[in-house]
Short mmCIF file of C-alpha atoms and ligand atoms in Angstrom, two decimals:
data_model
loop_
_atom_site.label_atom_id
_atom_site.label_comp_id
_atom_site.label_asym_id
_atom_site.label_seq_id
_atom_site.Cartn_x
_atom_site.Cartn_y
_atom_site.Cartn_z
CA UNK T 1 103.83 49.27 81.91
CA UNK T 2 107.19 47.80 83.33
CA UNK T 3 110.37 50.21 82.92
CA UNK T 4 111.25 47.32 80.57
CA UNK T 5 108.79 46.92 78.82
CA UNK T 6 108.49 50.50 78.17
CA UNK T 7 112.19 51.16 76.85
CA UNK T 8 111.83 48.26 74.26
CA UNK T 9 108.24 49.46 72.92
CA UNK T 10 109.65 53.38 72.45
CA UNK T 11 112.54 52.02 70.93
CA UNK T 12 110.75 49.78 68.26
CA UNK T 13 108.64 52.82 68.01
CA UNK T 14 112.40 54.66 67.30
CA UNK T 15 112.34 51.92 64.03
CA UNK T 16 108.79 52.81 62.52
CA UNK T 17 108.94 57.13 62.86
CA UNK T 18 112.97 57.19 61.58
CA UNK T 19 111.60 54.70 58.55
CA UNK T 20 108.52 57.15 58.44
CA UNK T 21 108.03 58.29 54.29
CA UNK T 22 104.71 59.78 55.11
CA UNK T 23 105.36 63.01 53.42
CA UNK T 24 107.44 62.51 50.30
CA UNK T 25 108.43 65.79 50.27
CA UNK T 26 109.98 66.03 53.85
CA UNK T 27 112.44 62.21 52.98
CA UNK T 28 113.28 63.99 50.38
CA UNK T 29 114.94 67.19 52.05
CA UNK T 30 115.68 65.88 55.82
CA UNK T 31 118.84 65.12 57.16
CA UNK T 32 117.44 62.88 60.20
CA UNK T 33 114.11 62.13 61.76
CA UNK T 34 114.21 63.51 65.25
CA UNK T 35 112.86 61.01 66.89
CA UNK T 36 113.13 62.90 70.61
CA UNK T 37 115.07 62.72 73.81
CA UNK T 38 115.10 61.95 77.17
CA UNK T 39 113.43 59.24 80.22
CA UNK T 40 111.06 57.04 78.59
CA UNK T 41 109.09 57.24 81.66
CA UNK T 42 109.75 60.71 82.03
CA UNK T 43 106.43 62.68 84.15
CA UNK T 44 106.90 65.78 81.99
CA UNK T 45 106.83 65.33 78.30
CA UNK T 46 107.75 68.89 76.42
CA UNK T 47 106.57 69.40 72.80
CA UNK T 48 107.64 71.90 70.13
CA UNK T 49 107.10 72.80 66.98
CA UNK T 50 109.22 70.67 64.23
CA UNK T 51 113.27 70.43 63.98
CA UNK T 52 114.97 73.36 62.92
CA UNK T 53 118.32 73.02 60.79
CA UNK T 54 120.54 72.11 64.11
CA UNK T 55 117.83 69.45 65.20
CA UNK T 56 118.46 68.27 61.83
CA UNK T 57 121.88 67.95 61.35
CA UNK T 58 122.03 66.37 64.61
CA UNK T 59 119.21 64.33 65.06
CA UNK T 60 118.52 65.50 68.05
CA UNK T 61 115.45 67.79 69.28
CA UNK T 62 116.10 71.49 70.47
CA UNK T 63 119.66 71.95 70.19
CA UNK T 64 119.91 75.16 68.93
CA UNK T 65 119.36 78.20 70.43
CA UNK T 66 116.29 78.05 71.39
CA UNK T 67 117.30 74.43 73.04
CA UNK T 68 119.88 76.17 74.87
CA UNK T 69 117.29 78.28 76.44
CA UNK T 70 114.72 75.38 77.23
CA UNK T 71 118.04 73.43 78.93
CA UNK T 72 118.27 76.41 81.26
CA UNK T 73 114.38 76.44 82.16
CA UNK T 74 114.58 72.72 82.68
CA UNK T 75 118.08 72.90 84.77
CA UNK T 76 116.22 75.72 86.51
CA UNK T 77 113.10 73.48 87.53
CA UNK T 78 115.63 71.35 89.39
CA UNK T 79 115.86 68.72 86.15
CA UNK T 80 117.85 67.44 83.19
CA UNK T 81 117.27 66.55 79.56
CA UNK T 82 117.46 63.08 80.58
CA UNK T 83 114.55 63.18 83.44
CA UNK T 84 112.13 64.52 80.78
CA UNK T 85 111.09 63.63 77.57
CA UNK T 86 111.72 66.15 74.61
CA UNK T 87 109.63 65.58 71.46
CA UNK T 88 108.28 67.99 68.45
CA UNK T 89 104.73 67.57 66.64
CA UNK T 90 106.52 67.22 63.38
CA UNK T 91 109.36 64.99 63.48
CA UNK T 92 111.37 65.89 59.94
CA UNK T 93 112.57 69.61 59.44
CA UNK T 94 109.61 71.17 57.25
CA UNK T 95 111.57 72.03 53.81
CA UNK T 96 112.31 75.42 52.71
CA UNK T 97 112.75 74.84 48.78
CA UNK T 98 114.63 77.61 47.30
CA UNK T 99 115.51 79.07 49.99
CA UNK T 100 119.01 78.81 51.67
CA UNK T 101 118.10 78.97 55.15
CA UNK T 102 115.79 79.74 57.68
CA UNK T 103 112.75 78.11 58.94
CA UNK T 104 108.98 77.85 58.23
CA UNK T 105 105.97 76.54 60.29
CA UNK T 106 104.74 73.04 59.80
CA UNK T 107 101.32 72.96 57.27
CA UNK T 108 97.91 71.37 58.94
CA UNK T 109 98.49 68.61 56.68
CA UNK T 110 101.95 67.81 57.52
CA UNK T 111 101.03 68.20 61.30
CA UNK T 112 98.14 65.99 60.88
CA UNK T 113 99.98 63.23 59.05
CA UNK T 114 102.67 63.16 61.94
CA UNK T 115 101.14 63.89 65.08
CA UNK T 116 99.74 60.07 65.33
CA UNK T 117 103.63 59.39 66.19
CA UNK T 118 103.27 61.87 68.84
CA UNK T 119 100.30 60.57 70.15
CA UNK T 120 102.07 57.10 70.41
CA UNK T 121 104.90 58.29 72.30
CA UNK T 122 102.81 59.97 74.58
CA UNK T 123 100.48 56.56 75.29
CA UNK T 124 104.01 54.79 76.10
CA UNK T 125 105.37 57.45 77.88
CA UNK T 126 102.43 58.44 79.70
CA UNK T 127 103.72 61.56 81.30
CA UNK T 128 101.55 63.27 83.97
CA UNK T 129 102.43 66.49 82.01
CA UNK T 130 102.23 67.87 78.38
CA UNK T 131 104.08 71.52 77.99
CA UNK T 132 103.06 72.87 74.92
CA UNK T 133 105.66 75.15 73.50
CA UNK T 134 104.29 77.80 71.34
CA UNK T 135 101.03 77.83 69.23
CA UNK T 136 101.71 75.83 67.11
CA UNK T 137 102.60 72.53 69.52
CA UNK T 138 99.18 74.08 70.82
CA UNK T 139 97.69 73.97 67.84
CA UNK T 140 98.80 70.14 67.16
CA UNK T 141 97.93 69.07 71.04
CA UNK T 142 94.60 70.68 71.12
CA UNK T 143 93.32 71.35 67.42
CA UNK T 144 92.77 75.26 66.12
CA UNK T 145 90.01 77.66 66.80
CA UNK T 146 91.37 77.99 70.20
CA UNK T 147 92.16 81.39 71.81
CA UNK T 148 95.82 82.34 70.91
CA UNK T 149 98.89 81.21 73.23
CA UNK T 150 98.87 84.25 74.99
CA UNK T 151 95.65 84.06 76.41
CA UNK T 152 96.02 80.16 76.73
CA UNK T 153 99.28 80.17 78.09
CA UNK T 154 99.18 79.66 82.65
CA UNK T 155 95.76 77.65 82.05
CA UNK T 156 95.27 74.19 82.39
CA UNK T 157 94.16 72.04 79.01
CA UNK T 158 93.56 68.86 78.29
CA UNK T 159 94.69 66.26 75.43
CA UNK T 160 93.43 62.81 75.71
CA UNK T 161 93.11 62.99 79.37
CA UNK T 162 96.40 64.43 80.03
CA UNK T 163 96.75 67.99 81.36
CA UNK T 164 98.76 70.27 78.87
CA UNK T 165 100.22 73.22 80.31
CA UNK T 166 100.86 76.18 77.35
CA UNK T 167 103.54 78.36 77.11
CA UNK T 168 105.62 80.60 74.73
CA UNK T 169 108.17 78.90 72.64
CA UNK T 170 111.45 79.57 74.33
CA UNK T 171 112.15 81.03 70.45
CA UNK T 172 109.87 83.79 71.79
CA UNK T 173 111.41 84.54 74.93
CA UNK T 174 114.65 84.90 72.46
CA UNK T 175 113.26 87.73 70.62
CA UNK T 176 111.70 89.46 72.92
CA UNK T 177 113.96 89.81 76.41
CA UNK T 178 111.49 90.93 78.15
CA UNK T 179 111.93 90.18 81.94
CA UNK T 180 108.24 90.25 81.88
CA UNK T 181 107.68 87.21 79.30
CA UNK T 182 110.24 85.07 80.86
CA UNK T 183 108.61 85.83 84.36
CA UNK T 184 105.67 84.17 82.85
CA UNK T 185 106.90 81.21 81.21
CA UNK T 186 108.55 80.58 84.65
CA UNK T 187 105.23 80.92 86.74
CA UNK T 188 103.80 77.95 84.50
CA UNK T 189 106.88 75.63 84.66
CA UNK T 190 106.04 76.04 88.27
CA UNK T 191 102.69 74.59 88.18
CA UNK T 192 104.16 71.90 85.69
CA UNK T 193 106.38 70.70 88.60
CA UNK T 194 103.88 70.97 91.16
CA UNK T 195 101.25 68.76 88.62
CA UNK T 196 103.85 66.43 88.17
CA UNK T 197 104.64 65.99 91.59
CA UNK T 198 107.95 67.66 91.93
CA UNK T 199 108.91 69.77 94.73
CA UNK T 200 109.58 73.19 94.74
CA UNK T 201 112.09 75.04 96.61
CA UNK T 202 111.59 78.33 98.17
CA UNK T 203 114.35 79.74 96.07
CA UNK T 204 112.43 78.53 93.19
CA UNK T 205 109.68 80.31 94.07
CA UNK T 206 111.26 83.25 94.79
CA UNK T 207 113.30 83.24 91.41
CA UNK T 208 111.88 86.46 90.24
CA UNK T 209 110.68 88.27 93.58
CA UNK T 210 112.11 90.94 93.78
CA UNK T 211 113.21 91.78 90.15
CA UNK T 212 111.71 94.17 88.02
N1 URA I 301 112.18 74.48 67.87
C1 URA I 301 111.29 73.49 68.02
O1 URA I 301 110.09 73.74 68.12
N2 URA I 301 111.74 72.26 68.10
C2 URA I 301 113.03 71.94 68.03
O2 URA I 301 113.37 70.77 68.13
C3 URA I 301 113.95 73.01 67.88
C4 URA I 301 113.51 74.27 67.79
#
């Protein structure tokens, strides 16, 4: 599909998933639909879980914390924001009633009711690369039953004919600072750039030679 062509279909896609009132529930409580970010013919499209309470407020996927941490990883691979695409499986924060704050996974039936907008931006996009971040964007790209993320995680999978690298949720590399787990999640954002067909430097390579 032309550039062109491309923009203008994602952004009357933009219209139909922030009019979305699939789940009555989720109209009710969101502050925005978070629609997702970036090149709309971006080759690496990275998908998380759902908004959290920044994403909400601001419309905008992976702002908080944990979006500070997947800027770095993507600044680190030599990109920006804008050169990829950003999206979650669930596009409206999943509501916490009676409670004040904090978060809670998105429910099979919430994830199966949204992830046909996924799957839309993903045939317009058509990114040579999926990153799945976390189980539960693996559980939405690839269905359940499959071994957990950190077996899956560094191995090639496969949605629709598109290869989908897992990894941990940068949430996860938040809690636990392990030089170890961040090691990891770095070795597979290396063979997301080389699948995509990005080059990597030596000093990429080398990023955590050397460290303990
Ligand atoms: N975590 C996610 O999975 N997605 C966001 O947009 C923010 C935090």
């Amino acid at each position: 599909m032309a550039a062109e062509a491309r923009i203008a279909a994602l952004e009357e896609l933009r219209g139909l998933i922030l009019a979305c009132s699939k789940c009555s529930h989720l109209v009710g409580s969101r502050h925005s639909v978070v629609f997702g970010v970036g090149d709309p013919s971006a080759r690496i499209l990275f998908v998380g879980e759902a908004p959290g309470a920044d994403e909400d407020l601001q419309g905008e996927p992976f702002v908080g914390k944990a979006g500070e941490l997947l800027t770095k990883i993507i600044t680190a691979m030599g990109l920006s924001r804008d050169s990829v695409f950003i999206a979650n499986i669930l596009k409206c924060r999943p509501d916490t009633p009676g409670q004040t704050s904090g978060n809670r996974k998105p429910r099979p039936d919430e994830m199966a009711t949204c992830l046909p907008w996924l799957e839309r931006q993903i045939d317009l996009i058509q990114p040579r690369v999926l990153v799945a971040l976390g189980a539960t964007a693996v559980e939405g790209l690839l269905g359940k039953g499959l071994a957990g993320i950190t077996q899956l995680r560094g191995s090639w999978q496969e949605h629709r004919g598109i290869p989908v690298m897992p990894t941990y949720h940068p949430a996860y590399l938040l809690r636990n600072q392990a030089l170890s787990e961040k090691r990891k999640v770095w070795e597979d954002m290396l063979q997301v750039l080389d699948r995509a067909g990005y080059p990597i430097s030596a000093k990429q390579r080398g990023f955590f030679l050397n460290r303990e």
